[in-house]
CSV table of C-alpha atoms in Angstrom, one decimal:
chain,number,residue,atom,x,y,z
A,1,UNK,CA,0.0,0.0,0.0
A,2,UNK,CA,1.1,3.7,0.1
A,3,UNK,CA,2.7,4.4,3.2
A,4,UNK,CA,4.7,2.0,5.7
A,5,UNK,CA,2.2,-0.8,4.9
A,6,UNK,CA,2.1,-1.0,1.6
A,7,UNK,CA,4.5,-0.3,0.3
A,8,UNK,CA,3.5,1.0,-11.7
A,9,UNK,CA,8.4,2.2,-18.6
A,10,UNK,CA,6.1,4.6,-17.2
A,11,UNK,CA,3.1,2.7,-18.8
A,12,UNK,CA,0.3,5.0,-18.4
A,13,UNK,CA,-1.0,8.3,-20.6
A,14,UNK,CA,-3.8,8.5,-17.7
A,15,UNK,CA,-6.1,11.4,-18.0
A,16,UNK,CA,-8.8,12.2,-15.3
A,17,UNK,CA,-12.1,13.1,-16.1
A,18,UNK,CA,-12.2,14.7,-19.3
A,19,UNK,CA,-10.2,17.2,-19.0
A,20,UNK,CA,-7.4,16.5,-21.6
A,21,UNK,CA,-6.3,14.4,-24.8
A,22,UNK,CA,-4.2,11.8,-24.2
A,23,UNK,CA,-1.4,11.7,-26.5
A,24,UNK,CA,-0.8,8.2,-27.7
A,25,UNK,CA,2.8,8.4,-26.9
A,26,UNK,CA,2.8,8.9,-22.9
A,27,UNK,CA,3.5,6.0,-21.9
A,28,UNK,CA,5.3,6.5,-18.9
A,29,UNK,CA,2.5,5.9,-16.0
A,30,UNK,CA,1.1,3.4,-14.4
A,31,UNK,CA,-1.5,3.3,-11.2
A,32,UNK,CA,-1.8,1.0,-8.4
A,33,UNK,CA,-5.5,-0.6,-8.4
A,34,UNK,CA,-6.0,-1.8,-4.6
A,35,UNK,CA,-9.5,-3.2,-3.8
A,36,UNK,CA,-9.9,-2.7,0.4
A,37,UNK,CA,-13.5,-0.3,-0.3
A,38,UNK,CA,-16.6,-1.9,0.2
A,39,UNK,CA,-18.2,1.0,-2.2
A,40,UNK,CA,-16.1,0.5,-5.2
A,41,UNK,CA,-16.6,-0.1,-8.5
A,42,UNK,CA,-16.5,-3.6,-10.3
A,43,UNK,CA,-13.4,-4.7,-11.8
A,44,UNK,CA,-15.2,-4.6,-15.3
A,45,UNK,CA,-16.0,-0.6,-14.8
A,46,UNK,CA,-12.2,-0.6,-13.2
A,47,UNK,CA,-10.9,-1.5,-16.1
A,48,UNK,CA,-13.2,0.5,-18.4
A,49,UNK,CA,-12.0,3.9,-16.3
A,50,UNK,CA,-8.5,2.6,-17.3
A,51,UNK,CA,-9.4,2.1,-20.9
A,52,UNK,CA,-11.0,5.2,-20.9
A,53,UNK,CA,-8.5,7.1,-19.8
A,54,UNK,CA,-5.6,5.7,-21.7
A,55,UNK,CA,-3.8,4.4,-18.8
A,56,UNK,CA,-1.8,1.5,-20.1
A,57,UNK,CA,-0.8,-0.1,-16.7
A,58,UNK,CA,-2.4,-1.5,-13.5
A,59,UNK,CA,-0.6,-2.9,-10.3
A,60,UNK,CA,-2.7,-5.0,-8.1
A,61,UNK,CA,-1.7,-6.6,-4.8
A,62,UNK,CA,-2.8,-10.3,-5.7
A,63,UNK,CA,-4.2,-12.5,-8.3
A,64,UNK,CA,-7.7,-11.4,-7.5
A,65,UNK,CA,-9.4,-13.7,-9.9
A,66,UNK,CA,-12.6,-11.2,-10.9
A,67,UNK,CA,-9.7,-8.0,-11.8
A,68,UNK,CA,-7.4,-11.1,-14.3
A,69,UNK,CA,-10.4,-11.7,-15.9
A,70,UNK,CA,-11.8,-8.1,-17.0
A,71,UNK,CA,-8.4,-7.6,-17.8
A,72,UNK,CA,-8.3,-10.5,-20.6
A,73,UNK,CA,-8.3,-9.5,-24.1
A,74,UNK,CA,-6.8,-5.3,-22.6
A,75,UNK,CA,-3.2,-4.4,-23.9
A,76,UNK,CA,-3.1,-3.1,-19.9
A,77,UNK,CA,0.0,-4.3,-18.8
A,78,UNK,CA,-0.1,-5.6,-15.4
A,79,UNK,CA,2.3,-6.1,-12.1
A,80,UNK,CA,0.4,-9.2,-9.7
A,81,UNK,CA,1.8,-9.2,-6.5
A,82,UNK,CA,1.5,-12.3,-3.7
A,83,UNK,CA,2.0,-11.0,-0.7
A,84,UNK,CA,2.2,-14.6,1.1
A,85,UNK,CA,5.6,-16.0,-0.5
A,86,UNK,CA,5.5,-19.3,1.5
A,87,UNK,CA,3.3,-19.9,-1.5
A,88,UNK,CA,6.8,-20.7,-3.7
A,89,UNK,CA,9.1,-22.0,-0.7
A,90,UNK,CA,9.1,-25.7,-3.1
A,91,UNK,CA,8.9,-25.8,-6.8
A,92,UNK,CA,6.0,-28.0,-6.5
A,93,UNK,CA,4.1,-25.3,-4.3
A,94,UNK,CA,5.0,-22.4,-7.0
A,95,UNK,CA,4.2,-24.5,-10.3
A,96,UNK,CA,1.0,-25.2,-8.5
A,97,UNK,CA,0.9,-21.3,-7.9
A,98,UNK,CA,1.2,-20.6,-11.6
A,99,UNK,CA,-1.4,-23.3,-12.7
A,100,UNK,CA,-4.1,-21.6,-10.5
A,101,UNK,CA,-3.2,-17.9,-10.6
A,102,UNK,CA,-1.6,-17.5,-14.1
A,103,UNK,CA,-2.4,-20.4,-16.7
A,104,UNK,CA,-6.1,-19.6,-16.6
A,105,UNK,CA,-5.7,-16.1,-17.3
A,106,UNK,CA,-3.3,-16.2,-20.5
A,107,UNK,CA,-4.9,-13.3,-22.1
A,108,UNK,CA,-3.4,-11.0,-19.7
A,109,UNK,CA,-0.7,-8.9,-20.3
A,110,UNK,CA,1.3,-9.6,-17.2
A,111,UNK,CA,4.9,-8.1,-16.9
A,112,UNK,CA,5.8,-8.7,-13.3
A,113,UNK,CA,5.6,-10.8,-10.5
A,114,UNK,CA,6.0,-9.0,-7.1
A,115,UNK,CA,6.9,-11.9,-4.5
A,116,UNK,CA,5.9,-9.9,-1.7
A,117,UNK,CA,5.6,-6.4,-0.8
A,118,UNK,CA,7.5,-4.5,1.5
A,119,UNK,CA,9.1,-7.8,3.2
A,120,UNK,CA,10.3,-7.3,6.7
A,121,UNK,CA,12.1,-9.5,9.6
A,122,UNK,CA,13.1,-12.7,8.9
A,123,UNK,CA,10.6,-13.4,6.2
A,124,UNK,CA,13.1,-11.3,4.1
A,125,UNK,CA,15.9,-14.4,3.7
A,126,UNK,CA,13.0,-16.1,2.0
A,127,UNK,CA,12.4,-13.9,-0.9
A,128,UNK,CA,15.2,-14.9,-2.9
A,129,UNK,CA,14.5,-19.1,-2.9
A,130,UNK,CA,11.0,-17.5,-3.4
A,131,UNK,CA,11.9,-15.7,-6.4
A,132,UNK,CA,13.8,-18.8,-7.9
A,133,UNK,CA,11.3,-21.2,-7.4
A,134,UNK,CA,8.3,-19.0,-9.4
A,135,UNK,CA,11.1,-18.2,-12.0
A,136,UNK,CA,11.6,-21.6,-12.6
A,137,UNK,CA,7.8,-22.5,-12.5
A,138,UNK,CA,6.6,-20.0,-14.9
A,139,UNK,CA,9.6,-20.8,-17.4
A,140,UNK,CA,8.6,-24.6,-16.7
A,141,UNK,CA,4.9,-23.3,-17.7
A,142,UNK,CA,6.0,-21.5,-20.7
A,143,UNK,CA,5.6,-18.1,-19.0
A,144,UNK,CA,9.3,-17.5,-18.8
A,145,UNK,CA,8.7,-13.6,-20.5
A,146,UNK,CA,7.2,-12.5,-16.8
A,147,UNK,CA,9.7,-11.1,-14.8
A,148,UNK,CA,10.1,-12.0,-11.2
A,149,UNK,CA,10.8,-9.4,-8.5
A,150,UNK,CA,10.1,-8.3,-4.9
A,151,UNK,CA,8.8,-4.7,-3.9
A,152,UNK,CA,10.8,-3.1,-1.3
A,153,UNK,CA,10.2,0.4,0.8
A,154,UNK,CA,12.8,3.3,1.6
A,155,UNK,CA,14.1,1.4,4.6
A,156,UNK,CA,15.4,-1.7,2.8
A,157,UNK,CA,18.4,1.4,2.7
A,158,UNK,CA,20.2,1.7,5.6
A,159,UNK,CA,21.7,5.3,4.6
A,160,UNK,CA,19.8,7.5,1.8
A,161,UNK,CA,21.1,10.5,1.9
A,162,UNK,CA,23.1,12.2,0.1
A,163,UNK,CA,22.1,9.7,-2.8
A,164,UNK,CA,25.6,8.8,-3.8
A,165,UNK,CA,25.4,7.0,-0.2
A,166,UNK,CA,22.4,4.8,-0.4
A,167,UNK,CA,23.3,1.1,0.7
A,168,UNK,CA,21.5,-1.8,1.8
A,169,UNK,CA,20.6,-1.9,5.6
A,170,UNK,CA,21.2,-5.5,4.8
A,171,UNK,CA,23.2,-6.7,1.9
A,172,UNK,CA,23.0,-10.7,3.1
A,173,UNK,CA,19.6,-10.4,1.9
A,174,UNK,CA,19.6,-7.7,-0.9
A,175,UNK,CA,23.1,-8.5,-2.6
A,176,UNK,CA,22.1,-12.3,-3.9
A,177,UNK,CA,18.3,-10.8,-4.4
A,178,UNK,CA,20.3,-7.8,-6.7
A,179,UNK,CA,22.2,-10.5,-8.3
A,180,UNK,CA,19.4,-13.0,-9.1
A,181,UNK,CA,17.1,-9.9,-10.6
A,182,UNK,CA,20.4,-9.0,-13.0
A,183,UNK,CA,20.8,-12.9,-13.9
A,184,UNK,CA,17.1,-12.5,-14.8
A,185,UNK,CA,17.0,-8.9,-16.7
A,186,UNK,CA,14.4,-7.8,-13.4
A,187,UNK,CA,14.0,-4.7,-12.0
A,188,UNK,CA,13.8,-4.2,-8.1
A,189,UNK,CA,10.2,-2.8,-7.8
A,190,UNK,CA,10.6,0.2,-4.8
A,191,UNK,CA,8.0,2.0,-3.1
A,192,UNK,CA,9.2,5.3,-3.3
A,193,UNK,CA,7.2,8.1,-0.7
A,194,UNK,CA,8.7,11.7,-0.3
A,195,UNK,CA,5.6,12.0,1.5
A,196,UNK,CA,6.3,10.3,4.7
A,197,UNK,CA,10.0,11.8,4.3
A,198,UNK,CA,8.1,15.2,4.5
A,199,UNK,CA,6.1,13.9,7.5
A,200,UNK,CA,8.6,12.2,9.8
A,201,UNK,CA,11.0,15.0,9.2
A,202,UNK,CA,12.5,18.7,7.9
A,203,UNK,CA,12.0,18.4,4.9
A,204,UNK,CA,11.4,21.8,2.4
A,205,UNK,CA,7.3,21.0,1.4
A,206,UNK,CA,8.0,22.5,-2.0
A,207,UNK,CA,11.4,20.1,-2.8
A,208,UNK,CA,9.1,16.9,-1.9
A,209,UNK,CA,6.3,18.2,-4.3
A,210,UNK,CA,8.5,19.0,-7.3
A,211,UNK,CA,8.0,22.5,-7.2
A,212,UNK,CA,10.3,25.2,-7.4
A,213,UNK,CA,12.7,25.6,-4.5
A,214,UNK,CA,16.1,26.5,-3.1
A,215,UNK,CA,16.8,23.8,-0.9
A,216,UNK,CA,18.4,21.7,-3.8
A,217,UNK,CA,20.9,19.1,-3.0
A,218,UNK,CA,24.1,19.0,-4.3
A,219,UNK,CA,25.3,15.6,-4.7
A,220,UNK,CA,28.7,14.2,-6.7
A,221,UNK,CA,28.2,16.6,-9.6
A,222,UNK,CA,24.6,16.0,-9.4
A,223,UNK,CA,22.1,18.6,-8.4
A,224,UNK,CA,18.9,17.4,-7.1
A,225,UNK,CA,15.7,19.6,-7.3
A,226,UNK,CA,13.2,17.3,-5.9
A,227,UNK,CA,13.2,14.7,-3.5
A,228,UNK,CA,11.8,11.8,-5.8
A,229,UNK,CA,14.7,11.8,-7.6
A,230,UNK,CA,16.9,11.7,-4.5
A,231,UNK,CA,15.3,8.7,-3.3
A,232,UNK,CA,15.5,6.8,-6.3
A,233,UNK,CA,18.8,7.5,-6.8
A,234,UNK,CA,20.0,6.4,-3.8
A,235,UNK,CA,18.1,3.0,-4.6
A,236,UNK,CA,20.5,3.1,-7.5
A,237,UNK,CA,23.3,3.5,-5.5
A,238,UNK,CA,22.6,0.9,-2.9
A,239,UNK,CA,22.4,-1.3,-6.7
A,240,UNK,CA,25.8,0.0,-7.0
A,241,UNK,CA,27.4,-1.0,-3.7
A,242,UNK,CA,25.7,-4.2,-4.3
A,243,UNK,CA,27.6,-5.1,-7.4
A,244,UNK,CA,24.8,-4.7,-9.3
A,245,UNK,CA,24.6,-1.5,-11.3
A,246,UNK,CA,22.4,-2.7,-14.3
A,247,UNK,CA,19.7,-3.3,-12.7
A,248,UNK,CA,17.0,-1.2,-13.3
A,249,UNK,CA,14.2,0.8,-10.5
A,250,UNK,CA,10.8,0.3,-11.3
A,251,UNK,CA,8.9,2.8,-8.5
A,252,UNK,CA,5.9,0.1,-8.0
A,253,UNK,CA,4.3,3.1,-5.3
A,254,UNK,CA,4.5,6.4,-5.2
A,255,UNK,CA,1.3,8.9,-4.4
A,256,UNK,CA,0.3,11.6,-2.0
A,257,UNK,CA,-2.3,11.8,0.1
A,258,UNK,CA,-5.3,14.0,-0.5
A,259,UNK,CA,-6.7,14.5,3.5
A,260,UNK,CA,-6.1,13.2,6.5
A,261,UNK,CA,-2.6,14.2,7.6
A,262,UNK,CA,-0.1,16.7,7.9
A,263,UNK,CA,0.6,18.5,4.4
A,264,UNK,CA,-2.1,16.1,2.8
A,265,UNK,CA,-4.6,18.3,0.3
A,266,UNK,CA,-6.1,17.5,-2.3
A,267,UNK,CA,-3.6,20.5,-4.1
A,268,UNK,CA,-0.6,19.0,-3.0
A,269,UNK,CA,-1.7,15.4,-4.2
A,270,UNK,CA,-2.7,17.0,-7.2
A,271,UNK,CA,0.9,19.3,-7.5
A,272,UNK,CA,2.9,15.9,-6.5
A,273,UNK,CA,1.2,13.5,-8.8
A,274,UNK,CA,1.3,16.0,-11.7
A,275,UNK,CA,5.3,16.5,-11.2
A,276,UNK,CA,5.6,12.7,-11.2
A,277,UNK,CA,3.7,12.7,-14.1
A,278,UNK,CA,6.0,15.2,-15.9
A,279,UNK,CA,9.2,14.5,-14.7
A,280,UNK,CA,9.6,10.3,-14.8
A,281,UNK,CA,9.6,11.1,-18.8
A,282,UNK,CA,13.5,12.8,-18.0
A,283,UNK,CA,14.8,9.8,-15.4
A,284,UNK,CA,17.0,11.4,-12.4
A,285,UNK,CA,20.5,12.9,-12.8
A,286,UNK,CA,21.8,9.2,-12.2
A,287,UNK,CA,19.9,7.5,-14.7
A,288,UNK,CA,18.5,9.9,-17.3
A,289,UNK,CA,15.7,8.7,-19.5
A,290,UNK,CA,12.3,7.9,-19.4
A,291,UNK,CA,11.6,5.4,-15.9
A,292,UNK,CA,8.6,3.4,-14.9
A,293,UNK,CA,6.5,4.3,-12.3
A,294,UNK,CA,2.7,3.9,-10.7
A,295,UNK,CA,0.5,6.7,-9.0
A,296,UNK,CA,-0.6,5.0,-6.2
A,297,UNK,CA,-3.6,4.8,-6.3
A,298,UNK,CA,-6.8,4.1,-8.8
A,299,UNK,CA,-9.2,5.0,-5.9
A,300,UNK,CA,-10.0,6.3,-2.4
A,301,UNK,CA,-10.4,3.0,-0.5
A,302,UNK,CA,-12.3,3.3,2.7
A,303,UNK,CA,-11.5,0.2,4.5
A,304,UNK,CA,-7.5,0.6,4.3
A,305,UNK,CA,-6.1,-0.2,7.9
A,306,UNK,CA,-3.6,2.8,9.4
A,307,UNK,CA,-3.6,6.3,9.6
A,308,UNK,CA,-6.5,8.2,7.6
A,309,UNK,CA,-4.5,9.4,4.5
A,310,UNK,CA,-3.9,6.3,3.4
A,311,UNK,CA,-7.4,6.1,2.5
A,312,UNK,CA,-7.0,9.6,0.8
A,313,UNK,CA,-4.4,8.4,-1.8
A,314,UNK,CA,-6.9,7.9,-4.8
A,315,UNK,CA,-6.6,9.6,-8.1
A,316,UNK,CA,-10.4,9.1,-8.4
A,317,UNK,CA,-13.5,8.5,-6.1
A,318,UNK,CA,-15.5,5.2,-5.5
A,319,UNK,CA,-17.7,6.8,-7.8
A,320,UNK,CA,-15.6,7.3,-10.4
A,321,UNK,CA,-15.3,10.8,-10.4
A,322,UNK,CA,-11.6,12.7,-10.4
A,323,UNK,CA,-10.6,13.7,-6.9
A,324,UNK,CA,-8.8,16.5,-8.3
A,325,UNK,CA,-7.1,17.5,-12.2
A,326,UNK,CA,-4.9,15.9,-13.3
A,327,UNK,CA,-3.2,16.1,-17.0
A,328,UNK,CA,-0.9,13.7,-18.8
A,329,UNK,CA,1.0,15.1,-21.2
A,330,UNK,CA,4.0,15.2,-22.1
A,331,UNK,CA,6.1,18.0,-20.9
């Protein structure tokens, strides 16, 4: 999820409401579809409101049978997570896996597998036998074009800051799981929030929400304008460290909240998810290019556990309606 529970190449050309045209070649943005509201729409009419607004990518947090189906026959390229990765601790358990939760559902356009999200404790050492168990399952299957991963949050780092110093809290665990996603050509999926950065500390309001500010960071050459870029770059480094620089960041979470919390307005979810929206087209001054990333989320979901905003995180209402403007362009 967004925020310390939960945790989308930019896939999406996402609109809201009607406010805009959708040029055909923003591709760069996808949104996190999580289902905990007991007053949302079907997955049918979830997947129309993609459709509709040319977003070309959906995350969801398991292989919720109803949401595979409407997506059948959609070019919406999709990220399934399973959260409970005892599922794939034998290769028996995680072929059985695939025959239930991917065979029957070939017309989807799945491009990852998330084993797990946001992992913690000693669950952690089993992510990697995990991740080579499904690999070999779904290749076994003929599925071998999915990619496996994990999706990790901020404090998988042990230091973040400046970015040239990001390193893994724990490199027994994320070295060999850095080395099996290389081996594979995988990303490591990252939840990436300068929104509870903003929250938990001193942080300039203005530098998390990619507007204009002084209180840039200077950095190994780099200069850093916004705080989004800081963190992922600092995932890159920690990549680095680990031996494994190839390996790409796919930010699997990243939204603001709307109400609820300190700095959380509907204008500020609006000015943060906007600046994601225009700026994941140019990379960060590590890795410059277009990235791929995922607005959390689709929709305000009113039965989310935790504080309130994180049932404030939606791009749209239950009802379908925009909870604020928001244009996708490219910039």
């Amino acid at each position: 999820m967004a925020g310390q529970g939960v945790a989308c190449a930019l896939a999406v050309a996402m609109f809201i409401g009607s406010l805009v045209s959708i040029p055909t070649a923003v591709r760069s943005i996808g949104v996190c579809n999580g289902i905990l509201g007991n007053n949302l729409p079907s997955p049918a009419d979830v997947v129309k409101l993609y459709q509709s607004n040319g977003i070309a990518a959906m995350r969801i947090y398991s292989p919720h049978a109803a949401t595979l189906r409407a997506l059948a026959g959609t070019d919406i390229a999709v990220i399934v997570d399973e959260p409970a990765i005892d599922q794939f601790l034998t290769l028996s358990a995680a072929s059985d896996w695939v025959q239930s939760n991917i065979k029957p559902y070939q017309g989807v356009n799945i491009r990852y597998i998330a084993v797990g999200n946001e992992v913690s404790g000693d669950a952690t050492r089993s992510i990697l036998p995990a991740m080579e168990n499904l690999t070999k399952a779904l290749s076994a299957a003929g599925f071998g074009k999915i990619k496996v991963s994990t999706a990790v949050k901020m404090d998988v780092l042990g230091t973040s800051s400046p970015p040239s110093g990001g390193e893994f809290s724990d490199a027994a665990v994320m070295a060999p799981i850095a080395k099996f996603l290389a081996s594979n050509g995988s990303p490591l999926l990252a939840n990436v929030y300068p929104y509870f950065a903003y929250k938990g500390g001193d942080v300039d309001l203005n530098f998390a929400l990619f507007q204009p500010t002084t209180a840039t960071v200077a950095d190994d050459g780099r200069t850093y304008s916004n705080m989004f870029a800081a963190m992922v770059d600092a995932m890159y480094s920690a990549l680095e460290k680990a031996g494994e620089p190839g390996v790409a960041v796919v930010v699997s979470e990243s939204g603001w909240p709307s109400a609820g919390g300190s700095g959380a307005s509907a204008d500020n979810a609006r000015r943060y998810n906007q600046g994601l929206i225009d700026h994941v087209g140019m990379g960060t001054p590590k890795r410059a290019g277009a990235m791929e990333a995922y607005i959390f989320a689709m929709f305000n979901e009113n039965q989310k556990d935790g504080d309130e905003t994180e049932r404030h995180y939606g791009l749209f209402n239950p009802d379908k309606s925009p909870a604020y403007p928001i244009k996708f362009r490219i910039s």
